[in-house]
Structures are given as structure tokens and as C-alpha cells.
Short mmCIF file of C-alpha atoms and ligand atoms in Angstrom, two decimals:
data_model
loop_
_atom_site.label_atom_id
_atom_site.label_comp_id
_atom_site.label_asym_id
_atom_site.label_seq_id
_atom_site.Cartn_x
_atom_site.Cartn_y
_atom_site.Cartn_z
CA MET A 232 45.11 90.32 116.38
CA SER A 233 44.26 90.10 112.73
CA GLU A 234 45.94 87.44 110.58
CA ALA A 235 47.34 90.17 108.40
CA THR A 236 49.58 91.41 111.16
CA THR A 237 53.26 91.29 110.12
CA TYR A 238 55.73 90.67 112.81
CA PRO A 239 59.09 92.36 112.72
CA LEU A 240 61.98 90.22 111.70
CA SER A 241 65.21 90.06 113.68
CA ARG A 242 68.01 92.42 112.99
CA ARG A 243 70.09 89.28 112.15
CA ILE A 244 67.97 88.38 109.19
CA MET A 245 67.33 91.91 108.06
CA GLU A 246 70.96 92.60 107.87
CA MET A 247 71.81 89.37 106.03
CA GLU A 248 72.37 89.50 102.27
CA GLU A 249 70.48 86.88 100.29
CA SER A 250 72.81 84.37 98.58
CA ALA A 251 73.54 85.97 95.19
CA THR A 252 74.28 82.60 93.55
CA ILE A 253 70.97 81.16 94.65
CA ARG A 254 69.07 84.37 93.71
CA MET A 255 70.53 84.39 90.19
CA ALA A 256 69.67 80.71 89.78
CA GLN A 257 66.18 81.41 90.79
CA LEU A 258 65.88 84.34 88.39
CA ALA A 259 67.08 82.10 85.55
CA ARG A 260 64.47 79.42 86.48
CA ASP A 261 61.75 82.03 86.56
CA LEU A 262 62.74 83.30 83.08
CA LYS A 263 62.80 79.77 81.78
CA ALA A 264 59.40 79.08 83.29
CA LYS A 265 58.10 82.02 81.16
CA GLY A 266 59.33 80.28 78.07
CA HIS A 267 62.72 82.05 77.55
CA ASP A 268 65.70 80.00 76.35
CA VAL A 269 67.91 80.88 79.29
CA ILE A 270 71.43 79.42 79.66
CA ASP A 271 72.22 79.26 83.37
CA LEU A 272 75.90 79.80 84.15
CA SER A 273 75.14 81.20 87.57
CA LEU A 274 74.91 78.39 90.06
CA GLY A 275 77.95 76.45 90.97
CA GLU A 276 76.65 73.01 90.62
CA PRO A 277 78.03 70.00 88.57
CA ASP A 278 75.83 69.30 85.55
CA PHE A 279 76.77 65.60 85.96
CA ASP A 280 74.44 63.16 87.74
CA THR A 281 75.95 61.38 90.80
CA PRO A 282 77.90 58.32 89.60
CA VAL A 283 75.59 55.19 89.39
CA HIS A 284 77.56 53.07 91.95
CA ILE A 285 77.05 55.78 94.58
CA LYS A 286 73.32 55.95 93.88
CA GLU A 287 73.14 52.14 94.15
CA ALA A 288 74.83 52.27 97.53
CA ALA A 289 72.14 54.74 98.77
CA LYS A 290 69.40 52.46 97.49
CA LYS A 291 70.94 49.50 99.33
CA ALA A 292 71.28 51.55 102.44
CA LEU A 293 67.63 52.37 102.33
CA ASP A 294 66.79 48.74 101.85
CA GLU A 295 68.93 47.81 104.80
CA GLY A 296 67.04 50.18 106.99
CA TYR A 297 69.27 53.22 107.21
CA THR A 298 66.36 55.47 107.72
CA LYS A 299 67.01 56.77 111.23
CA TYR A 300 69.04 59.38 113.01
CA THR A 301 72.76 58.69 113.02
CA PRO A 302 75.27 59.78 115.73
CA VAL A 303 75.39 63.59 115.51
CA PRO A 304 78.97 63.86 114.04
CA GLY A 305 78.17 61.10 111.54
CA LEU A 306 78.15 57.33 111.20
CA MET A 307 81.35 55.83 112.42
CA GLU A 308 81.72 53.99 109.14
CA LEU A 309 81.74 57.31 107.25
CA ARG A 310 84.10 59.02 109.71
CA GLU A 311 86.50 56.12 109.33
CA ALA A 312 86.33 56.44 105.53
CA ILE A 313 86.92 60.20 105.85
CA ARG A 314 89.89 59.59 108.22
CA ASP A 315 91.41 57.19 105.67
CA LYS A 316 90.68 59.60 102.78
CA PHE A 317 92.38 62.47 104.63
CA LYS A 318 95.45 60.19 105.00
CA ARG A 319 95.30 58.79 101.44
CA ASP A 320 94.60 62.05 99.44
CA ASN A 321 95.87 64.78 101.72
CA GLY A 322 98.55 63.42 104.07
CA LEU A 323 96.40 64.65 106.96
CA ASP A 324 96.22 62.67 110.26
CA TYR A 325 92.80 63.26 111.81
CA GLY A 326 91.26 60.80 114.21
CA VAL A 327 87.61 59.91 114.06
CA ASN A 328 86.95 62.25 117.09
CA GLN A 329 88.30 65.09 114.97
CA ILE A 330 85.86 64.61 112.10
CA VAL A 331 82.30 65.90 111.92
CA VAL A 332 79.92 65.34 109.06
CA SER A 333 77.29 67.90 108.34
CA ASN A 334 74.48 68.80 106.01
CA GLY A 335 76.80 70.27 103.35
CA ALA A 336 80.09 72.10 103.78
CA LYS A 337 77.90 75.21 104.23
CA GLN A 338 76.71 73.90 107.53
CA SER A 339 80.27 72.80 108.41
CA ILE A 340 81.35 76.49 108.00
CA ALA A 341 78.37 77.74 110.01
CA ASN A 342 79.19 75.33 112.77
CA ILE A 343 82.76 76.53 112.93
CA CYS A 344 81.84 80.24 112.88
CA LEU A 345 79.16 79.82 115.47
CA SER A 346 81.52 77.80 117.72
CA LEU A 347 84.60 80.16 117.44
CA LEU A 348 83.29 83.64 116.92
CA ASP A 349 81.91 86.25 119.27
CA GLU A 350 80.78 89.79 118.79
CA GLY A 351 83.77 92.00 118.17
CA ASP A 352 85.96 89.30 116.72
CA GLU A 353 87.47 89.78 113.32
CA VAL A 354 87.50 87.30 110.49
CA ILE A 355 89.91 87.70 107.61
CA ILE A 356 88.34 86.44 104.39
CA PHE A 357 90.45 86.14 101.28
CA SER A 358 88.66 88.18 98.60
CA PRO A 359 87.24 87.36 96.06
CA TYR A 360 85.40 84.99 98.38
CA TRP A 361 82.50 82.61 98.16
CA VAL A 362 79.33 84.49 98.94
CA SER A 363 78.29 82.62 102.04
CA TYR A 364 81.51 83.09 104.07
CA ALA A 365 80.88 86.72 104.85
CA GLU A 366 77.22 86.31 105.67
CA ILE A 367 77.79 83.30 107.92
CA ALA A 368 80.61 85.07 109.77
CA LYS A 369 78.58 88.37 110.13
CA MET A 370 75.74 86.35 111.70
CA THR A 371 77.83 85.69 114.72
CA GLY A 372 78.38 89.43 115.34
CA ALA A 373 82.02 89.17 114.18
CA THR A 374 83.41 91.78 111.76
CA VAL A 375 84.45 90.65 108.27
CA VAL A 376 87.82 91.89 107.11
CA PRO A 377 88.17 91.15 103.38
CA VAL A 378 91.76 91.00 102.06
CA TYR A 379 91.65 91.49 98.30
CA ALA A 380 93.85 90.29 95.57
CA GLY A 381 92.97 91.32 91.93
CA ILE A 382 93.48 89.63 88.68
CA GLU A 383 97.10 90.95 88.53
CA LEU A 384 97.83 88.69 91.39
CA ASP A 385 95.80 85.86 89.89
CA TYR A 386 93.42 86.68 92.75
CA LYS A 387 95.74 85.15 95.34
CA VAL A 388 96.25 86.98 98.56
CA THR A 389 99.96 87.28 99.77
CA ALA A 390 101.44 86.59 103.23
CA GLN A 391 102.26 90.34 103.52
CA GLN A 392 98.68 91.23 102.92
CA VAL A 393 97.53 88.78 105.53
CA GLU A 394 99.98 90.07 108.12
CA ARG A 395 98.89 93.69 107.54
CA ALA A 396 95.26 92.77 108.16
CA ILE A 397 95.85 90.84 111.50
CA THR A 398 94.93 92.69 114.65
CA PRO A 399 94.66 91.57 118.26
CA ARG A 400 90.95 90.69 117.57
CA THR A 401 91.54 88.51 114.56
CA ARG A 402 90.31 84.99 115.31
CA LEU A 403 89.85 83.21 112.05
CA ILE A 404 90.99 83.25 108.38
CA ILE A 405 88.74 81.72 105.72
CA PHE A 406 89.75 80.88 102.23
CA SER A 407 89.16 78.24 99.50
CA SER A 408 91.69 76.62 97.21
CA PRO A 409 90.76 75.75 94.43
CA CYS A 410 88.80 78.95 94.87
CA ASN A 411 85.17 79.82 94.35
CA PRO A 412 84.78 82.24 92.48
CA THR A 413 88.11 82.63 90.88
CA GLY A 414 89.38 79.10 90.17
CA SER A 415 92.77 80.06 91.53
CA VAL A 416 94.88 77.39 93.28
CA TYR A 417 97.41 78.26 95.99
CA SER A 418 100.79 76.54 95.67
CA TYR A 419 102.60 74.85 98.60
CA GLU A 420 105.05 77.75 98.77
CA GLU A 421 102.30 80.34 98.85
CA LEU A 422 100.46 78.51 101.55
CA THR A 423 103.59 78.07 103.50
CA SER A 424 104.41 81.77 103.62
CA ILE A 425 100.85 82.40 104.85
CA ALA A 426 101.18 79.63 107.38
CA GLU A 427 104.36 81.19 108.76
CA ILE A 428 102.39 84.42 109.53
CA VAL A 429 99.47 82.48 111.06
CA ALA A 430 101.90 80.50 113.31
CA LYS A 431 102.99 83.70 114.94
CA TYR A 432 99.53 84.47 116.38
CA GLU A 433 98.53 82.00 119.01
CA HIS A 434 94.74 82.34 118.87
CA LEU A 435 94.35 82.48 115.17
CA TYR A 436 92.68 79.59 113.33
CA VAL A 437 92.24 78.91 109.59
CA VAL A 438 89.31 77.46 107.74
CA ALA A 439 90.84 75.80 104.60
CA ASP A 440 87.89 75.12 102.35
CA GLU A 441 89.01 72.26 100.04
CA ILE A 442 85.60 71.36 98.59
CA TYR A 443 87.01 71.66 95.03
CA GLU A 444 89.95 69.36 95.82
CA TYR A 445 89.17 66.91 93.10
CA ILE A 446 88.64 69.58 90.42
CA ASN A 447 92.19 70.76 90.35
CA PHE A 448 94.18 71.04 87.13
CA THR A 449 97.53 71.50 88.68
CA ASP A 450 99.80 68.55 89.54
CA LYS A 451 98.67 68.26 93.12
CA HIS A 452 96.19 69.56 95.67
CA VAL A 453 97.79 71.02 98.77
CA SER A 454 96.06 70.80 102.09
CA PHE A 455 96.84 73.84 104.31
CA GLY A 456 96.82 71.57 107.38
CA THR A 457 99.84 69.55 106.17
CA ILE A 458 102.07 72.55 106.78
CA PRO A 459 103.58 71.65 110.16
CA GLN A 460 103.43 75.12 111.77
CA VAL A 461 99.62 75.24 111.35
CA LYS A 462 98.60 71.62 111.72
CA ASP A 463 96.78 72.30 114.97
CA ARG A 464 95.37 75.67 113.77
CA THR A 465 93.62 74.40 110.68
CA ILE A 466 90.06 73.29 110.14
CA THR A 467 89.90 71.47 106.88
CA VAL A 468 86.52 71.74 105.24
CA ASN A 469 85.50 69.38 102.46
CA GLY A 470 82.40 67.78 101.07
CA PHE A 471 80.80 65.58 98.50
CA SER A 472 78.86 68.19 96.41
CA LYS A 473 81.50 68.97 93.83
CA GLY A 474 84.00 66.14 93.24
CA PHE A 475 81.33 63.46 93.43
CA ALA A 476 78.50 65.55 91.92
CA MET A 477 76.40 65.10 95.01
CA THR A 478 75.01 68.51 95.71
CA GLY A 479 71.51 67.34 96.66
CA TRP A 480 72.77 64.76 99.10
CA ARG A 481 73.81 67.52 101.43
CA LEU A 482 77.05 66.21 102.88
CA GLY A 483 80.07 68.08 104.03
CA TYR A 484 82.64 67.51 106.75
CA ILE A 485 85.47 68.93 108.71
CA GLY A 486 88.79 67.62 110.16
CA ALA A 487 89.75 69.83 113.03
CA PRO A 488 91.34 70.03 116.47
CA ALA A 489 89.22 67.70 118.76
CA TRP A 490 87.82 70.59 120.90
CA ILE A 491 86.52 72.36 117.65
CA ALA A 492 85.01 69.12 116.35
CA ALA A 493 83.32 68.67 119.75
CA ALA A 494 81.93 72.23 119.62
CA SER A 495 80.64 71.66 116.07
CA THR A 496 78.90 68.47 117.17
CA LYS A 497 77.25 70.22 120.07
CA MET A 498 76.13 72.99 117.67
CA GLN A 499 74.60 70.69 115.16
CA GLY A 500 73.10 68.56 117.88
CA GLN A 501 70.82 71.60 118.42
CA PHE A 502 70.34 72.55 114.84
CA THR A 503 70.03 69.42 112.58
CA SER A 504 70.91 66.35 114.68
CA GLY A 505 73.26 65.43 111.81
CA ALA A 506 73.16 64.48 108.12
CA ALA A 507 70.87 62.02 106.35
CA SER A 508 71.68 58.43 107.24
CA PHE A 509 71.39 56.83 103.71
CA SER A 510 73.44 59.83 102.23
CA GLN A 511 76.17 58.96 104.71
CA LYS A 512 76.15 55.28 103.88
CA ALA A 513 76.58 56.04 100.17
CA ALA A 514 79.27 58.64 100.84
CA ALA A 515 81.32 56.09 102.95
CA TYR A 516 81.10 53.78 99.97
CA ALA A 517 82.06 56.54 97.52
CA LEU A 518 85.22 57.34 99.40
CA ARG A 519 86.45 53.79 99.21
CA ALA A 520 85.25 53.04 95.70
CA ASP A 521 86.88 53.62 92.33
CA MET A 522 87.50 57.30 91.80
CA THR A 523 87.59 57.10 88.02
CA PRO A 524 84.20 58.99 87.59
CA SER A 525 85.61 61.93 89.59
CA TRP A 526 88.73 62.05 87.50
CA GLU A 527 86.66 61.81 84.32
CA MET A 528 84.55 64.76 85.42
CA ARG A 529 87.76 66.70 86.22
CA GLU A 530 89.04 66.18 82.70
CA VAL A 531 85.73 67.38 81.21
CA TYR A 532 85.96 70.48 83.35
CA ARG A 533 89.56 71.02 82.19
CA HIS A 534 88.45 70.88 78.52
CA ARG A 535 85.60 73.24 79.16
CA ARG A 536 87.90 75.67 81.10
CA ASP A 537 90.06 75.79 77.92
CA LEU A 538 87.10 76.34 75.79
CA VAL A 539 85.64 79.20 77.87
CA ILE A 540 89.06 80.94 78.04
CA GLU A 541 89.37 80.71 74.23
CA LEU A 542 85.95 82.18 73.62
CA LEU A 543 85.90 84.86 76.35
CA GLU A 544 89.38 86.07 75.31
CA GLN A 545 87.90 87.13 71.93
CA ILE A 546 85.46 89.52 73.53
CA PRO A 547 86.81 93.12 73.77
CA GLY A 548 86.51 94.68 77.23
CA ILE A 549 86.75 91.30 79.06
CA LYS A 550 90.02 90.45 80.71
CA VAL A 551 90.15 86.76 81.33
CA ASN A 552 91.86 84.89 84.10
CA HIS A 553 93.24 81.35 83.78
CA PRO A 554 91.67 79.30 86.53
CA GLN A 555 93.52 76.20 87.73
CA GLY A 556 90.62 74.51 89.47
CA ALA A 557 86.96 74.44 90.34
CA PHE A 558 84.51 75.14 87.48
CA TYR A 559 84.35 78.97 87.43
CA ILE A 560 85.99 81.66 85.45
CA PHE A 561 86.10 85.19 86.86
CA PRO A 562 87.02 87.81 84.31
CA ASP A 563 87.61 91.48 85.00
CA VAL A 564 84.79 93.21 83.01
CA SER A 565 85.59 96.79 84.06
CA GLY A 566 86.48 97.49 80.41
CA LEU A 567 82.85 97.57 79.69
CA PHE A 568 81.81 99.99 82.41
CA GLY A 569 80.50 103.34 81.10
CA LYS A 570 79.20 101.72 77.87
CA SER A 571 75.53 101.69 76.77
CA ASP A 572 73.32 99.88 74.27
CA GLY A 573 71.27 103.07 74.04
CA GLN A 574 68.84 101.87 76.72
CA MET A 575 70.90 100.70 79.63
CA THR A 576 74.28 101.95 80.69
CA ILE A 577 76.63 99.49 82.36
CA HIS A 578 78.10 101.05 85.56
CA ASN A 579 79.15 97.88 87.41
CA PRO A 580 78.99 94.07 87.30
CA ASP A 581 75.42 94.02 88.70
CA ASP A 582 74.33 96.03 85.65
CA LEU A 583 76.24 93.80 83.30
CA SER A 584 74.84 90.64 84.85
CA GLU A 585 71.28 92.05 84.51
CA TYR A 586 71.95 93.20 80.97
CA LEU A 587 73.21 89.80 79.94
CA LEU A 588 70.31 88.03 81.59
CA HIS A 589 67.72 90.24 79.85
CA THR A 590 69.31 90.76 76.42
CA ALA A 591 71.37 87.54 76.00
CA HIS A 592 69.32 85.26 78.23
CA VAL A 593 72.58 84.12 79.98
CA ALA A 594 72.65 84.02 83.78
CA THR A 595 75.87 84.95 85.53
CA VAL A 596 76.66 86.21 89.00
CA SER A 597 77.98 89.76 89.67
CA GLY A 598 81.45 89.84 91.16
CA ALA A 599 80.23 92.32 93.76
CA ALA A 600 78.59 89.44 95.61
CA PHE A 601 82.10 87.88 95.92
CA GLY A 602 83.72 91.17 97.07
CA ALA A 603 85.01 92.04 93.51
CA ASP A 604 83.18 94.88 91.88
CA HIS A 605 85.16 94.68 88.60
CA CYS A 606 84.32 91.05 87.83
CA LEU A 607 81.70 88.69 86.74
CA ARG A 608 81.49 84.97 87.55
CA PHE A 609 80.62 82.33 84.96
CA SER A 610 80.17 78.75 86.06
CA TYR A 611 81.26 76.43 83.21
CA ALA A 612 79.58 73.41 84.65
CA ALA A 613 77.63 73.23 81.42
CA SER A 614 77.78 71.37 78.14
CA ASP A 615 80.09 72.54 75.36
CA GLU A 616 77.11 73.32 73.24
CA ASN A 617 75.57 75.57 75.88
CA LEU A 618 78.88 77.20 76.63
CA ARG A 619 79.43 78.03 73.01
CA LYS A 620 75.83 79.29 72.64
CA ALA A 621 76.03 81.34 75.81
CA ILE A 622 79.32 83.07 75.03
CA GLY A 623 78.25 83.64 71.49
CA ARG A 624 75.20 85.51 72.78
CA ILE A 625 77.29 87.40 75.28
CA ALA A 626 79.66 88.46 72.46
CA GLU A 627 76.70 89.77 70.44
CA ALA A 628 75.22 91.64 73.50
CA VAL A 629 78.63 93.17 74.30
CA ALA A 630 79.09 94.25 70.64
CA ARG A 631 76.01 96.34 70.93
CA LEU A 632 77.56 98.38 73.79
CA ARG A 633 78.98 101.73 72.73
CA GLY A 634 80.65 104.68 74.40
N1 PMP B 221 82.46 76.10 99.91
C1 PMP B 221 82.49 76.53 98.70
C2 PMP B 221 83.77 77.25 98.18
C3 PMP B 221 81.45 76.23 97.74
O1 PMP B 221 81.56 76.68 96.51
C4 PMP B 221 80.35 75.58 98.21
C5 PMP B 221 79.22 75.32 97.17
N2 PMP B 221 78.03 75.50 97.56
C6 PMP B 221 80.35 75.12 99.57
C7 PMP B 221 81.35 75.41 100.38
C8 PMP B 221 79.16 74.44 100.14
O2 PMP B 221 78.90 73.22 99.59
P1 PMP B 221 77.85 72.24 100.20
O3 PMP B 221 77.09 72.89 101.29
O4 PMP B 221 77.01 71.85 98.97
O5 PMP B 221 78.63 71.05 100.67
N1 LIG B 222 78.67 76.87 95.69
C1 LIG B 222 77.77 77.06 94.66
C2 LIG B 222 77.96 78.46 94.08
O1 LIG B 222 78.78 79.21 94.48
C3 LIG B 222 76.34 76.71 94.99
C4 LIG B 222 75.40 77.80 95.49
C5 LIG B 222 75.69 78.13 96.87
O2 LIG B 222 75.58 77.30 97.75
O3 LIG B 222 76.02 79.33 97.05
O4 LIG B 222 77.21 78.76 93.20
#
């Protein structure tokens, strides 16, 4: 057989969508490499470096010889720190046997989906949703049932909508609060009314993705698992990427019913053997250390949130939401559909994202990737200067559209 022979790929990978966030970030890097002055508001990644004391803890761990495999669900020291953090910050009571540390919250979610879902099962995903939920769930053969709430509902799904979407095959609900891509935050009352519905269906579990917990501009973060009716039905997902600016350390975790934690451990025992040892040591330290750097980052994001709202609101055709957390803004841009600069007509958010990349050199992500074909996502994890420059260029590019 010649070396040039191409082998067929699996149906699984052929049917999987590429991650739109990661694709846009790569397009932005490619354009930059060609010498263009691109401002990247596509990837949801803190622009801050990891706080120094956490980096020091990792260096110390390396020097102490933390260079080997750890127990698959994570170092006991880290699981104990997570147990205490759940209690301290969330009012959640998970034992160490209910906690599994993984290579990012992304892997945590994959472990859960692979452990709980079979072909024919249904997964309700609150929409707009983070790009990877749908693809991870689909990979298991399950059917994704998006339940959509538009800007008029502040992108928050209601309990009535959830109840209407539940069928005898529904196994899992996945949502994030604070939400990627909308920045919306569910209140205790909103979550309780959803919990009351969930409690009625015995085999229904909920993945509450709380990875943006520390980037919350409301008074308090509410963990879904604290609502008594759903305490044993909730898998709380969290991680270090956002609140501690540790994306590259690849650390996420779950608190879950013990049997789900055991299944996740079995799954990752075959896939990755667990997360990096020195990352885990530093993370254990981070959870017990002074949280001031995280709160300082939150205040910078809050200031930037106000800035992007103010600047985007001045652009005709862009209807701006008022995010309460995370570092994204998710305006409805359908007011620009049908318009053209004479060369390109904007039919949808994919077109708009492409138009802005090529004419304004600003990278964004089309809302279509998040289940919202009226919207565009901007990450405001960027400096004030770059945000002003980017939105100024967007305003000019939009002003050229007619029709
Ligand atoms: N959930 C949400 C809502 C996210 O935005 C991200 C960011 N990538 C993740 C999970 C995964 O984070 P990580 O794998 O870096 O922990
Ligand atoms: N969560 C980030 C985003 O939505 C990082 C990229 C990814 O993992 O999808 O942009």
C-alpha cells in the first residue's frame, strides 16, 4: 500500500464540528503572522498571567519531585482543598470520594457525558450554550435538545421551557452560570424553579458548569447543587482556567454523587490517567491562598464590561445585552442582516464575523456556534486600549454597510 493512501475517518469525527472558538483564535493568529494588526476578541481566555504565588508553588512542586503520575481522581491534597473550597465558597458538602480532578473542565464534562449517556438518550442544553457541550454530548450518540432563550429573556431559560422539553429519554441537563457565551447569571429563584422541575424526574441529572464563579458581578454566586431538591442530582463542574487565569495548566474538577465520580475516574483512568502532578500541587495551594488577585481580576473585568457596553451601544444595528458575569458580551446583531458594503452582503453572524475579521481585523465568534444565529460573541478579556481600538474599527466597518 502506498504511503499516500488515505484511510477513512470514523463517522464520529466526521460528524463532529470543529470548535468555533478555537478555529477563530487560529484564524486570528494566522492573520497576525502575515503581519496584520489583528485584535483578537474571539478566544475566551484571561489576558492576565497566572498570579505569581501560584507559579511559585508549581516551581516548588517540581523541585520537590512532583513529576510523576498522581492518583487518577487527583492528589488527595488537592481533593481536600476542593472539598473545603466547595464548603467555604458554595455551601456544598462533597466528600473527597465525590471529587474528580481532570485535565480541564472540558475533560470533566466529557467524562460525565461518556459515563452517563447512551445512544438514544436526550440531553437538554440551555441555549445559547458553550460550543463544546453539544459536540461532547453528540459524541456519545445522545441527541442534543437545545432550549433557547433570546435577548428579551436575558438569554435565561425558564422552568416552563425546561419542563416542555423533558421526555422519558431525557437524561441530562447542561448549563453554565455565569454563562459562556452570554454572561448571564441565574438567580437563586430562577434556579430553584428549574430545580423543582428536575426533582420530578427521577433519572434526570444536571451538569452545573460554574467555571466562571469568580467572575460574577452580582452579589453572590449560586451553586445549583445547594438547592435541596437537586442536591443528589447535580454534578458541579468547576476549574482553574478562568478565576485563577490558569488556562494552560489544564485543571478542572467535579463534585458529584459518588457513583458518578467513580465512573468519571474509571473513564479518565483509560484516557489520560489524570491531570499533571505539579499543576495539581499549585492548584491546591491556590485554593487555600489569598484570593485577592482573583477579586482584582474580577474588578478589571467589571470595568471592561461597562466599557464595552458603552461603546457597543453606540453602534446602530447592534442590540447589546448587559452581562452579569464571565468576560463575554453577546449582542443581537440581526439589525445588520441584509446590509452590504458593496462587496459583501451580511446574511448571518458567520458573515458578520468574517466581514469584521477581514475589514476591521477584529476576531469575534459567530453566535451560530453557540446555538444563536442572531448574535455575535465578543470576549472582553483584553486591555482597555485594545477594546477601544477594536470597537472603534467595528463601528467604522458597520458604518460602511448600507441597505
Ligand atoms: N466550560 C465553560 C463554560 C467554558 O467557557 C470553558 C472554557 N474553555 C470550559 C468549560 C473549559 O475550561 P477548561 O477546560 O479550560 O477548564
Ligand atoms: N472557553 C473558551 C471559549 O469559549 C476557550 C476556548 C474553548 O475551550 O472553547 O472561548
